[in-house]
Structures are given as C-alpha cells and as structure tokens.
GROMACS .gro file of C-alpha atoms in nm:
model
  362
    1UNK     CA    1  -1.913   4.460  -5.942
    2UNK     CA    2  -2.075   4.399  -5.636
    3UNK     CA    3  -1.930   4.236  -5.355
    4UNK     CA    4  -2.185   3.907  -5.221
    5UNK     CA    5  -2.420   3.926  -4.960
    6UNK     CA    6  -2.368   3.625  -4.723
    7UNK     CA    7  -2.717   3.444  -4.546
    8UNK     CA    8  -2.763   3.541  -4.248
    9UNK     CA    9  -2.746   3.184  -4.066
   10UNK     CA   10  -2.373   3.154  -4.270
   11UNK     CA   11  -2.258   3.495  -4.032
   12UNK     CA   12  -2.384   3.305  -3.748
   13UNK     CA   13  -2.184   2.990  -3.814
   14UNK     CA   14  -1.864   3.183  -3.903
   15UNK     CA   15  -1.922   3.341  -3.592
   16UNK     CA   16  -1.987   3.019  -3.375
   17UNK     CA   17  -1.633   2.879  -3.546
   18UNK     CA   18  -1.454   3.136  -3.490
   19UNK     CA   19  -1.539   3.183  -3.102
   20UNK     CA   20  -1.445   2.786  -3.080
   21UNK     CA   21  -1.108   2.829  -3.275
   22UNK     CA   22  -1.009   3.133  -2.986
   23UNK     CA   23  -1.169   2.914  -2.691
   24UNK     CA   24  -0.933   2.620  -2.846
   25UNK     CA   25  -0.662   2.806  -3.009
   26UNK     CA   26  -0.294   2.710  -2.855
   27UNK     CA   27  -0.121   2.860  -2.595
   28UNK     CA   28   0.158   2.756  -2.388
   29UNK     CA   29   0.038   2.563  -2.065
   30UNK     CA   30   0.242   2.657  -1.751
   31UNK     CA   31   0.201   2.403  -1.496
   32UNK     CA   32   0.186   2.540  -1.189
   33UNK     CA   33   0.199   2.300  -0.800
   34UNK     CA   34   0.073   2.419  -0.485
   35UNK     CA   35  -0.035   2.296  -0.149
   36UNK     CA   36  -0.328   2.131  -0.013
   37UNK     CA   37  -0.543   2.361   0.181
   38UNK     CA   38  -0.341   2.659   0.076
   39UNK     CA   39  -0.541   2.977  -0.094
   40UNK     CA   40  -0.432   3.022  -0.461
   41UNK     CA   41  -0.455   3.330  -0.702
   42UNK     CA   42  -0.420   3.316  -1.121
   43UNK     CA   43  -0.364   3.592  -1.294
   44UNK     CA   44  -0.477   3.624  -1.624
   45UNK     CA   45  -0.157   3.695  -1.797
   46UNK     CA   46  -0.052   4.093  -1.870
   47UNK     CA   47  -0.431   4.155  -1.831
   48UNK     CA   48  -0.535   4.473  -1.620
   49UNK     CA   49  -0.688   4.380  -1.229
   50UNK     CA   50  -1.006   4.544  -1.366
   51UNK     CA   51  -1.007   4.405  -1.706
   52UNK     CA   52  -1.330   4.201  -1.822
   53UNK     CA   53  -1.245   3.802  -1.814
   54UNK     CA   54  -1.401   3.463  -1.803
   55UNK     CA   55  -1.229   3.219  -1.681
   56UNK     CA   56  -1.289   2.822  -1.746
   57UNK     CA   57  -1.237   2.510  -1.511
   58UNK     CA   58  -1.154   2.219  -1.740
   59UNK     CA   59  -1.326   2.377  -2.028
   60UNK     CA   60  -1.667   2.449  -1.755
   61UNK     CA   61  -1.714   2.861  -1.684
   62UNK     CA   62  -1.640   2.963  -1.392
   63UNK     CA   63  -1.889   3.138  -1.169
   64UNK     CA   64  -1.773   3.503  -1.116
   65UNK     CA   65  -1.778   3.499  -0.732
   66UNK     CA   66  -1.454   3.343  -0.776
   67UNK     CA   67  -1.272   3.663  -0.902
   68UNK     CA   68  -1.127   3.961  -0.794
   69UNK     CA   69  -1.110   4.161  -1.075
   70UNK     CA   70  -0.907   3.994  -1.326
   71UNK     CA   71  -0.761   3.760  -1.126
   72UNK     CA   72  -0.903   3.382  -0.995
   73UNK     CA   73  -0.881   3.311  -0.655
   74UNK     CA   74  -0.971   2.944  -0.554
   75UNK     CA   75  -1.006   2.896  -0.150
   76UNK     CA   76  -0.843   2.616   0.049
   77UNK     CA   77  -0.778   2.429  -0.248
   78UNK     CA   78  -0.821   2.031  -0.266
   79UNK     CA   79  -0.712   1.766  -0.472
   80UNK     CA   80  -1.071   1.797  -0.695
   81UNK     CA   81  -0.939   2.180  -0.774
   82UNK     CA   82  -0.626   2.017  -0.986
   83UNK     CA   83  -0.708   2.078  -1.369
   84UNK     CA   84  -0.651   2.297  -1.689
   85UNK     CA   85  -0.726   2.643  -1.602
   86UNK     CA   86  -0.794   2.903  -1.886
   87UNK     CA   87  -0.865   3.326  -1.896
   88UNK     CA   88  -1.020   3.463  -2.236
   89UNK     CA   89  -1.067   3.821  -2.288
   90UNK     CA   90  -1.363   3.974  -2.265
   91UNK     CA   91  -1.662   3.902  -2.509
   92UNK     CA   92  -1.371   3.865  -2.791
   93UNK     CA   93  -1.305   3.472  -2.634
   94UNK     CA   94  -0.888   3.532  -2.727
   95UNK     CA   95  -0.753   3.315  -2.483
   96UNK     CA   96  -0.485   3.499  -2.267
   97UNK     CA   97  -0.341   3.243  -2.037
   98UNK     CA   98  -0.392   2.889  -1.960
   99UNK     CA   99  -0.244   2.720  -1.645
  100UNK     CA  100  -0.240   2.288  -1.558
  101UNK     CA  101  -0.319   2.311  -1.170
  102UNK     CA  102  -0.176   2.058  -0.947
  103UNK     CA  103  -0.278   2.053  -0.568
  104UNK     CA  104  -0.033   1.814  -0.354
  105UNK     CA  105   0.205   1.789  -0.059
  106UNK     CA  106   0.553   1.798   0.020
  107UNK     CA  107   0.738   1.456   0.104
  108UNK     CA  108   0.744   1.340   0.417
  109UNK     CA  109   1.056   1.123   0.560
  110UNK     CA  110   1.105   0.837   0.316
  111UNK     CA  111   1.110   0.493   0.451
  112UNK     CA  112   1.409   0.297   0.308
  113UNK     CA  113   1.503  -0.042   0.362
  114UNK     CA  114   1.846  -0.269   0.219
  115UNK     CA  115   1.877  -0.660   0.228
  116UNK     CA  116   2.085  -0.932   0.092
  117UNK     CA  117   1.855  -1.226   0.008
  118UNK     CA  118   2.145  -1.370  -0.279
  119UNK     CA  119   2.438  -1.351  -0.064
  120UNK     CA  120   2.743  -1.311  -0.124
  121UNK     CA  121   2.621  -1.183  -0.489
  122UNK     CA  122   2.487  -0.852  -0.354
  123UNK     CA  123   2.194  -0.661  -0.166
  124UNK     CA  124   1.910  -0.442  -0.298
  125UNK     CA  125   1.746  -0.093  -0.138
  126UNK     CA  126   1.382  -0.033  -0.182
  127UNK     CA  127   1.179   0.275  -0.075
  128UNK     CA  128   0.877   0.481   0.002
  129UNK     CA  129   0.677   0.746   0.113
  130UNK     CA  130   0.480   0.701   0.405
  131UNK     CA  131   0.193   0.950   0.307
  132UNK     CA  132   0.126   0.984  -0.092
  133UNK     CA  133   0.220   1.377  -0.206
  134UNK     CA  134  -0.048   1.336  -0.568
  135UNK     CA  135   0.233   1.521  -0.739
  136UNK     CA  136   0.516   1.382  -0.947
  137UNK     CA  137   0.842   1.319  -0.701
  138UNK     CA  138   1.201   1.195  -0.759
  139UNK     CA  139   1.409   0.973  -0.582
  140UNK     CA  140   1.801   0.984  -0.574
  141UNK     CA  141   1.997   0.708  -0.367
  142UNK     CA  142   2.369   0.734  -0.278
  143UNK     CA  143   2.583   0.414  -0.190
  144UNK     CA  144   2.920   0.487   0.028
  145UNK     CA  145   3.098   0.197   0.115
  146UNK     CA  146   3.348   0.388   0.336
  147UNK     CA  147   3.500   0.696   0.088
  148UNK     CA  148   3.385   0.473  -0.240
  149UNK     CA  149   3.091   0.525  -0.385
  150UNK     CA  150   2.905   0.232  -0.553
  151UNK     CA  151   2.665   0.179  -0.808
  152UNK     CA  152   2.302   0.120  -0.742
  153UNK     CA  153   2.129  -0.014  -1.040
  154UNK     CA  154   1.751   0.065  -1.000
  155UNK     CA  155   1.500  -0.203  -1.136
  156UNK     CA  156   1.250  -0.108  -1.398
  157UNK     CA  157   1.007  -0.300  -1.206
  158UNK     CA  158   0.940  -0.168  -0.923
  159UNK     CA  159   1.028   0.129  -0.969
  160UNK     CA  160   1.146   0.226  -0.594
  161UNK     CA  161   1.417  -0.031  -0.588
  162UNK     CA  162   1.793  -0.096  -0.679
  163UNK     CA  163   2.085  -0.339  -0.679
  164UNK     CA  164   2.367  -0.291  -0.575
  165UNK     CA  165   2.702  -0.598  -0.603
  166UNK     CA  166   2.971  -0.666  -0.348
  167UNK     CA  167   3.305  -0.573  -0.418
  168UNK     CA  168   3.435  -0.662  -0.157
  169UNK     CA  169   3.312  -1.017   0.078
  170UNK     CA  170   3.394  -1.034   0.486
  171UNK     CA  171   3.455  -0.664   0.484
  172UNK     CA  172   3.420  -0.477   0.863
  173UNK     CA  173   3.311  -0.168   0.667
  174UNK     CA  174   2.991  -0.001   0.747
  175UNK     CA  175   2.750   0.089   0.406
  176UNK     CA  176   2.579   0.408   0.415
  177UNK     CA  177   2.276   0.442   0.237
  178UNK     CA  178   2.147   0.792   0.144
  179UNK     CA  179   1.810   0.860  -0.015
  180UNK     CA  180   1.651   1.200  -0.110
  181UNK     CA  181   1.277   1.247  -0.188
  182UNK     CA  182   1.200   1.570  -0.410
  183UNK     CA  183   0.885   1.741  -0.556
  184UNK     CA  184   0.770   2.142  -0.663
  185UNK     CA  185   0.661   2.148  -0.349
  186UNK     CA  186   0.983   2.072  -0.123
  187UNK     CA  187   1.196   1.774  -0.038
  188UNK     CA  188   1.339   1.519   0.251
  189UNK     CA  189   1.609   1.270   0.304
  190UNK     CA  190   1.693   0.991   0.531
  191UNK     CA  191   2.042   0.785   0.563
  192UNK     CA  192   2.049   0.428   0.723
  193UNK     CA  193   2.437   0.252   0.768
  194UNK     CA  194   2.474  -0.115   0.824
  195UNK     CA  195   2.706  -0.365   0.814
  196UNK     CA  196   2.766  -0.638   0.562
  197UNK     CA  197   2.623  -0.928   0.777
  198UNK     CA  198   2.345  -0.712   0.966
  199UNK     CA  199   2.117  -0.738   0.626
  200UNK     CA  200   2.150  -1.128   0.501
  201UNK     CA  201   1.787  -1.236   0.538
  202UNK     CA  202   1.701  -1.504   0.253
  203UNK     CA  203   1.396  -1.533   0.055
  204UNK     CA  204   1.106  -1.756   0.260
  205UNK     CA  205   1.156  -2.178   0.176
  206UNK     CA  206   0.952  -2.286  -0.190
  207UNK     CA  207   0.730  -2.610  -0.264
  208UNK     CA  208   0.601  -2.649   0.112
  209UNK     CA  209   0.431  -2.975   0.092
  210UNK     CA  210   0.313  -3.220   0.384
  211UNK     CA  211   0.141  -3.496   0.395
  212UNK     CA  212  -0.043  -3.779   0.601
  213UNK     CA  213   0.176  -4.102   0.709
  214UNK     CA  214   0.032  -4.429   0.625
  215UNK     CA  215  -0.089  -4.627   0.950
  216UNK     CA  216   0.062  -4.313   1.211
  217UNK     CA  217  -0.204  -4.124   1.280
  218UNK     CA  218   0.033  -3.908   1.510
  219UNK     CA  219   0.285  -3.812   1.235
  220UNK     CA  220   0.301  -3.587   0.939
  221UNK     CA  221   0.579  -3.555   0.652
  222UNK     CA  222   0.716  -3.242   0.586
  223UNK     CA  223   0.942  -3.139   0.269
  224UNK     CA  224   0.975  -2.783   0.102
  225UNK     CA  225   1.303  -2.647  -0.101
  226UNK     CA  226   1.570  -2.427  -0.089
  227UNK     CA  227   1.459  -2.054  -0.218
  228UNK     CA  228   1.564  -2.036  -0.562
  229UNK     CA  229   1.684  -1.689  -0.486
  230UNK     CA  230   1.997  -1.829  -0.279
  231UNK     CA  231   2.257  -1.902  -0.510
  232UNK     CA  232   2.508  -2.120  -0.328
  233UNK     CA  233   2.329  -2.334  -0.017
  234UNK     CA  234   2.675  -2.537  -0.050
  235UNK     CA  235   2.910  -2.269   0.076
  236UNK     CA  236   2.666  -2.097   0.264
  237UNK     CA  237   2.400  -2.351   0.402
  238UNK     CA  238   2.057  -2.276   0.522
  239UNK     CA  239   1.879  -2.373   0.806
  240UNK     CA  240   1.513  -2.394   0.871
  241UNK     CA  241   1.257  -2.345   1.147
  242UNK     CA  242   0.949  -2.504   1.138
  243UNK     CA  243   0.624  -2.414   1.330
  244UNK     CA  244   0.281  -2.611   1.282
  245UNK     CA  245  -0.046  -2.625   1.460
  246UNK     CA  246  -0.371  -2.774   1.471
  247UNK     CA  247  -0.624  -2.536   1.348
  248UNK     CA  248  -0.870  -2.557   1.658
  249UNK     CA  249  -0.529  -2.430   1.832
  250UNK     CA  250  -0.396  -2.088   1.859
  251UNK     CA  251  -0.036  -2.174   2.011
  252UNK     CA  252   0.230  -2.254   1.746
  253UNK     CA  253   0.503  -2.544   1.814
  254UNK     CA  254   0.844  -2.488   1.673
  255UNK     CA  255   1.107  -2.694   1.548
  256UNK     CA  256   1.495  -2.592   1.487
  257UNK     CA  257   1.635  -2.778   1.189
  258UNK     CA  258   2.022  -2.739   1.123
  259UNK     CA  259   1.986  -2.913   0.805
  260UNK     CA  260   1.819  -3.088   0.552
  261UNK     CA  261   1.463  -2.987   0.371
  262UNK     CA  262   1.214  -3.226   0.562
  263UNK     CA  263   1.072  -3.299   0.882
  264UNK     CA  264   0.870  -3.580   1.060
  265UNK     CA  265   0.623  -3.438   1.271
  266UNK     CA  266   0.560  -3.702   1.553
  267UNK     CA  267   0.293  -3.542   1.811
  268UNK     CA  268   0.054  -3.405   1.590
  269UNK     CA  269  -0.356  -3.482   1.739
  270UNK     CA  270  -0.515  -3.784   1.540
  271UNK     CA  271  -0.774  -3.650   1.299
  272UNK     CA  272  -0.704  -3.295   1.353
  273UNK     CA  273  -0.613  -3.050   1.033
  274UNK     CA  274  -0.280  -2.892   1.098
  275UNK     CA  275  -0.138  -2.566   0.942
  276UNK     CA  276   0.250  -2.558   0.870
  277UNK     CA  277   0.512  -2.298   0.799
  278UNK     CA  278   0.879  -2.296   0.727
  279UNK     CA  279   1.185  -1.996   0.763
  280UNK     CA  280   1.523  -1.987   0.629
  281UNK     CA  281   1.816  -1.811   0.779
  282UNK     CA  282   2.192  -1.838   0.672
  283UNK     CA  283   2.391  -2.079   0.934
  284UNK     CA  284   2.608  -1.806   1.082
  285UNK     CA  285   2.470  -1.473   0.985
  286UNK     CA  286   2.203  -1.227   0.917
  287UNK     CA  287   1.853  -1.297   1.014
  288UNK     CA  288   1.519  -1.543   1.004
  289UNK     CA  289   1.370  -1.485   0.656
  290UNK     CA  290   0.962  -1.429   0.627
  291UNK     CA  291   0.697  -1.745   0.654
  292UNK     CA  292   0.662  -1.963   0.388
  293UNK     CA  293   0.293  -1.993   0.247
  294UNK     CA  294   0.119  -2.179   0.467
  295UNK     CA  295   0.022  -2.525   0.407
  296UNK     CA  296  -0.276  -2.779   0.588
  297UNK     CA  297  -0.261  -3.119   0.636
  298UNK     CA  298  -0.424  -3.394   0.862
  299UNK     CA  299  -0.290  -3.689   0.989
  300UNK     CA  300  -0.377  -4.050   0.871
  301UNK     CA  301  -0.670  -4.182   0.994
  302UNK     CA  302  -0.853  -4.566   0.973
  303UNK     CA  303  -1.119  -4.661   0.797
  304UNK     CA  304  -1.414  -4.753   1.032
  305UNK     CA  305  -1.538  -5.054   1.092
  306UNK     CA  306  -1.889  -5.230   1.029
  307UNK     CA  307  -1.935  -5.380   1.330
  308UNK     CA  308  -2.247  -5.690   1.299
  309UNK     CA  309  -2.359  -5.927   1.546
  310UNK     CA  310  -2.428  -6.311   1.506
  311UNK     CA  311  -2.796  -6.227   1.555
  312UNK     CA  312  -2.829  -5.926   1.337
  313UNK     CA  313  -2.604  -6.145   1.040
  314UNK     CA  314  -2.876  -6.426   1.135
  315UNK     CA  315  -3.150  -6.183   1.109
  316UNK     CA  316  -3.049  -6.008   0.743
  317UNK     CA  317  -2.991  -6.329   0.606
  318UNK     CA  318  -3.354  -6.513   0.668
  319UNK     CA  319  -3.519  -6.147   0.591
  320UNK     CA  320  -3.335  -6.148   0.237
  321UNK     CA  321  -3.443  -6.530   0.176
  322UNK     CA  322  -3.777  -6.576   0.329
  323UNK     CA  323  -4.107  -6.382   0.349
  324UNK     CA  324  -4.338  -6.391   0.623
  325UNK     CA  325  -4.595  -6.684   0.616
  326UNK     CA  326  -4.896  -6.615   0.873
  327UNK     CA  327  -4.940  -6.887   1.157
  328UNK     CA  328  -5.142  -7.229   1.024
  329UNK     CA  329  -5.489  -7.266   1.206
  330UNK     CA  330  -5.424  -7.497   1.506
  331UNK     CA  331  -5.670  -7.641   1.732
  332UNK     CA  332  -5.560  -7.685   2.087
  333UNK     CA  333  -5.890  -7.852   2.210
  334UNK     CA  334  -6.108  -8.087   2.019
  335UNK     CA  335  -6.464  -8.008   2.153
  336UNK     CA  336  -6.602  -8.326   2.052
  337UNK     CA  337  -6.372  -8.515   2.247
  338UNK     CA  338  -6.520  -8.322   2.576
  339UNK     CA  339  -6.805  -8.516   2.754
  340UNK     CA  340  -6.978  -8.432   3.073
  341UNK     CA  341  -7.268  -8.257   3.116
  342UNK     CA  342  -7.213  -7.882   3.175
  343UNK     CA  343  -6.858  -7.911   2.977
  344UNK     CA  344  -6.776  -7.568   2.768
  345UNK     CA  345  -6.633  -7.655   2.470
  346UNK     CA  346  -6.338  -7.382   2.381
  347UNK     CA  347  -6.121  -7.409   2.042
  348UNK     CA  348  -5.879  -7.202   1.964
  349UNK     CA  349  -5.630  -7.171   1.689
  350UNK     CA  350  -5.265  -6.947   1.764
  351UNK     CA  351  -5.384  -6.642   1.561
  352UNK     CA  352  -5.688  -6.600   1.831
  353UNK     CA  353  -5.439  -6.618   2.118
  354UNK     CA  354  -5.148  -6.344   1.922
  355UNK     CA  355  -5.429  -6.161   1.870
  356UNK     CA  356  -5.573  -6.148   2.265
  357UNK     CA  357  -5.188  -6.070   2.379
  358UNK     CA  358  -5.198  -5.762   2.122
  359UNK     CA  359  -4.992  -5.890   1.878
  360UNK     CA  360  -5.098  -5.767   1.527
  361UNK     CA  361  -4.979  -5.884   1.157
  362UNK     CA  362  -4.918  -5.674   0.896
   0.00000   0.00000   0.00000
C-alpha cells in the first residue's frame, strides 16, 4: 500500500512548528551576575569555538559582530545588557544553552542605625545601602549585649528593620550591633556599639493644634499629645520644646517646657500667620525626638469698624427719603414797580443766577 503524500504547505508548517518547539524547548537557565562595566564572554555550552551558532537577546537575534567563534562577548556591559540569553545550533535551532544575565555591583558600606522610641520596652535597627547594587542582596544582623547574644526580630514591613527587647533595664553594658551586606558579586559589613541611654529618642508629639485667643491679639493656644508610641509618660515623663514663627520671619523662637502638653504663646505679631512645631525628649536621657508636623495659626484679630459722620448719617438719610425738586421760579425785581425814565428793568428768577455761577442740574 502506498504510504501518503503530504501538501506541500503541510511540510512547511510542520517545519515552522518544529523550529518554534527547539527555539522554545526547555533547558535549564543558569543565572549568571557580573559587574557593571566589566567585559563578559558566554559560551555556548560543550559547543566547539568554531562551531556555527546564533545566539538570541531576550528572544531578539543577535548581530554576529558580537561573537568570537562560538562564544558571545558583550563589551562594558550595562544594566540594559541584563536578560535571558540563549545559543541554538546551527541551522538545526536545538537550543544548547540558555543563561539569565544580571549586570550589578557589589555593596558598598551599609548604613545602620538603632533607637529606642518605646523605652524601656526595647529598641529597633534599621538599614541600608548607600548606592543601589540592581542585584538581589542579603542582610544578616548580630546583637551582642556583652558575651550574650540577643534576638533581633526583623519586621515584615520594612523589610530592612528589626526589634530587638531589653532584658535587662539601667544596665552600663555597651550593645554591639553587627550587620553584613552580601550579593554574587561580593559583600561588606559595618558594627556600631552604644549604650543603653545613648539611643532613647521618642517618636515626634501627635494632634498639634493651635489656635487664636478671643480678644488677645498677641497670644496663641497651643496643645498637641503625647506620641502614642511611648508607653509609660508616668514613669518616664516627656518634655517638650516648642519653636514658632511668623511666616514673613525666618528666625525661630523657642520655648522649653518641663511638663504638660500646652502652651500660651504671649508675643506673637497681631494679624500675622504663625507656623508652630513641637519635640519630645525623655526627662533625663537620650535625645530631642524629630519636629512634629507643622501647624499655622494667626492671632485674633477685631472686627473693623464703620466709622460715619453726623453729616454723612444726615446726608444718606434725606437722599433715601427725598428726591431732588428743581428751584421754584422767583422774581427778585418787579419791573413794573421801576419808574424813571432811562430805568432798565432786570428780572431774574434763581435758576438764571445757578446757571451764570456754572452750576448745572441734572
């Protein structure tokens, strides 16, 4: 029997497919890092140097002035190189090595910092890099409180940051923090020690609000709250400082509050929009926490005054009630009652003599 003889467009097809299954077809992906500006070579697999190749960018071709022989070579390589890499073999398209390409840096020194904003519960590390590497890097953090070792528990948001509790309140021991940066391409480390007091710094004061002070246009009320982050202002009280301004001003004046959470302001300018902020700081230790948010405020200011005159209130009130009437006709000679030979009779009325001295009705 004889065997079917396929179309000629059906070849093609099965053709087409089957060079799109080997361009496609999976392969293990090696991941390989290297350094920004650095020259980098792939190999394509076990492939001979002088074996024929193509090799694709991101599933693009690559021009052929990029090889040497068998072998990719990409020059002073940037961060638009990183990609998926792949060699096929000759005309046949079976794919003989695919690589992920990531171009990044080494770490740099990391910058690490440790405060206690909910003394005496505890303090918290956080940490970065200075410079970004655009590779994938891992952090590990040591805590020594003298030989012990304590537990740091990191935060799943952020990331870069960890807790760590007291176990032990008043102590004279020095805390040494340790914290190593790592990546493909290398690693770093940097170790800051402190003392329990050294990094109390609370949380900036909440609820800022001021306000105007009925009939003192010199004074302004100002109230805000404890932060919410410090757990016990009864044991451990806070105390506040206080700067304000008016806006047209550049110079700050400061106020030192032992205690309570408000403040009269009594020299502020009349009419003049001020801007206030207030710190918090533990009474004996540590240091002045950040500004609050700012807040603005101007002090109270009267009403104006209409100010009216007897004439002008004598004046509005006959112009609402009365409208203008012109002048009657009045004679102020009668020239009958002239006699004498040559006599000039004149009569005139008070419109004719308004209207000689330039006086004109409307």
């Amino acid at each position: 029997m004889a065997s079917p003889v396929l179309p000629a467009c059906c070849v093609a097809f099965a053709a087409v497919v089957m060079v799109y299954a080997q361009r496609h077809s999976q392969l293990d992906t090696h991941i390989q890092y290297e350094r920004l500006g650095a020259d980098v070579t792939m190999r394509c697999g076990a492939m001979d140097w002088d074996a024929a190749v193509t090799w694709t960018a991101n599933g693009t071709d690559i021009d052929e002035s990029h090889l040497n022989g068998s072998h990719l070579v990409l020059r002073n390589v940037n961060l638009t190189h990183s990609g998926q890499y792949a060699c096929y073999e000759g005309s046949s398209w079976h794919l003989k090595y695919q690589t992920y390409l990531k171009v990044g840096t080494s770490p740099k020194e990391p910058v690490l910092m440790c405060r206690s904003n909910n003394y005496p519960k505890g303090f918290y590390c956080s940490w970065h890099l200075p410079t970004p590497t655009y590779i994938p890097n891992a952090f590990n953090i040591t805590v020594m409180h003298g030989p012990r070792e304590l537990i740091c528990e990191k935060d799943a948001f952020p990331k870069n940051r960890c807790h760590i509790r007291y176990l032990q309140l008043f102590s004279t021991v020095k805390y040494k923090v340790t914290l190593t940066v790592t990546n493909a391409l290398g690693r770093n480390s940097t170790t800051i020690t402190f003392e329990e007091f050294a990094i109390v710094k609370p949380d900036p004061p909440e609820n800022v609000v001021a306000k105007a002070v009925a009939n003192n246009p010199r004074r302004l009320e100002v109230k805000w709250q404890n932060p919410s982050s410090w757990p016990d202002p009864e044991s451990f009280p806070l105390k506040f400082f206080l700067r304000y301004r008016p806006l047209i001003l550049d110079q700050w004046q400061h106020v030192e509050l032992s205690d309570g959470t408000s403040h009269t302001i009594t020299d502020a300018y009349a009419g003049k929009e001020y801007i206030i902020q207030v710190a918090a700081k533990d009474n004996d230790i540590g240091t002045w926490s950040d500004w609050s948010v700012a807040v603005h405020a101007t002090p109270w200011t009267e009403e104006p005054k209409h100010l009216t005159t007897e004439a002008q209130v004598a004046e509005t009130t006959t112009a609402g009630t009365s409208s203008f009437v012109p002048p009657p006709t009045t004679k102020i000679c009668d020239p009958e009652a002239v006699v004498g030979s040559g006599a000039v009779a004149v009569s005139w009325t008070v419109g004719s003599v308004l209207a000689a001295a330039g006086v004109l009705f409307i």
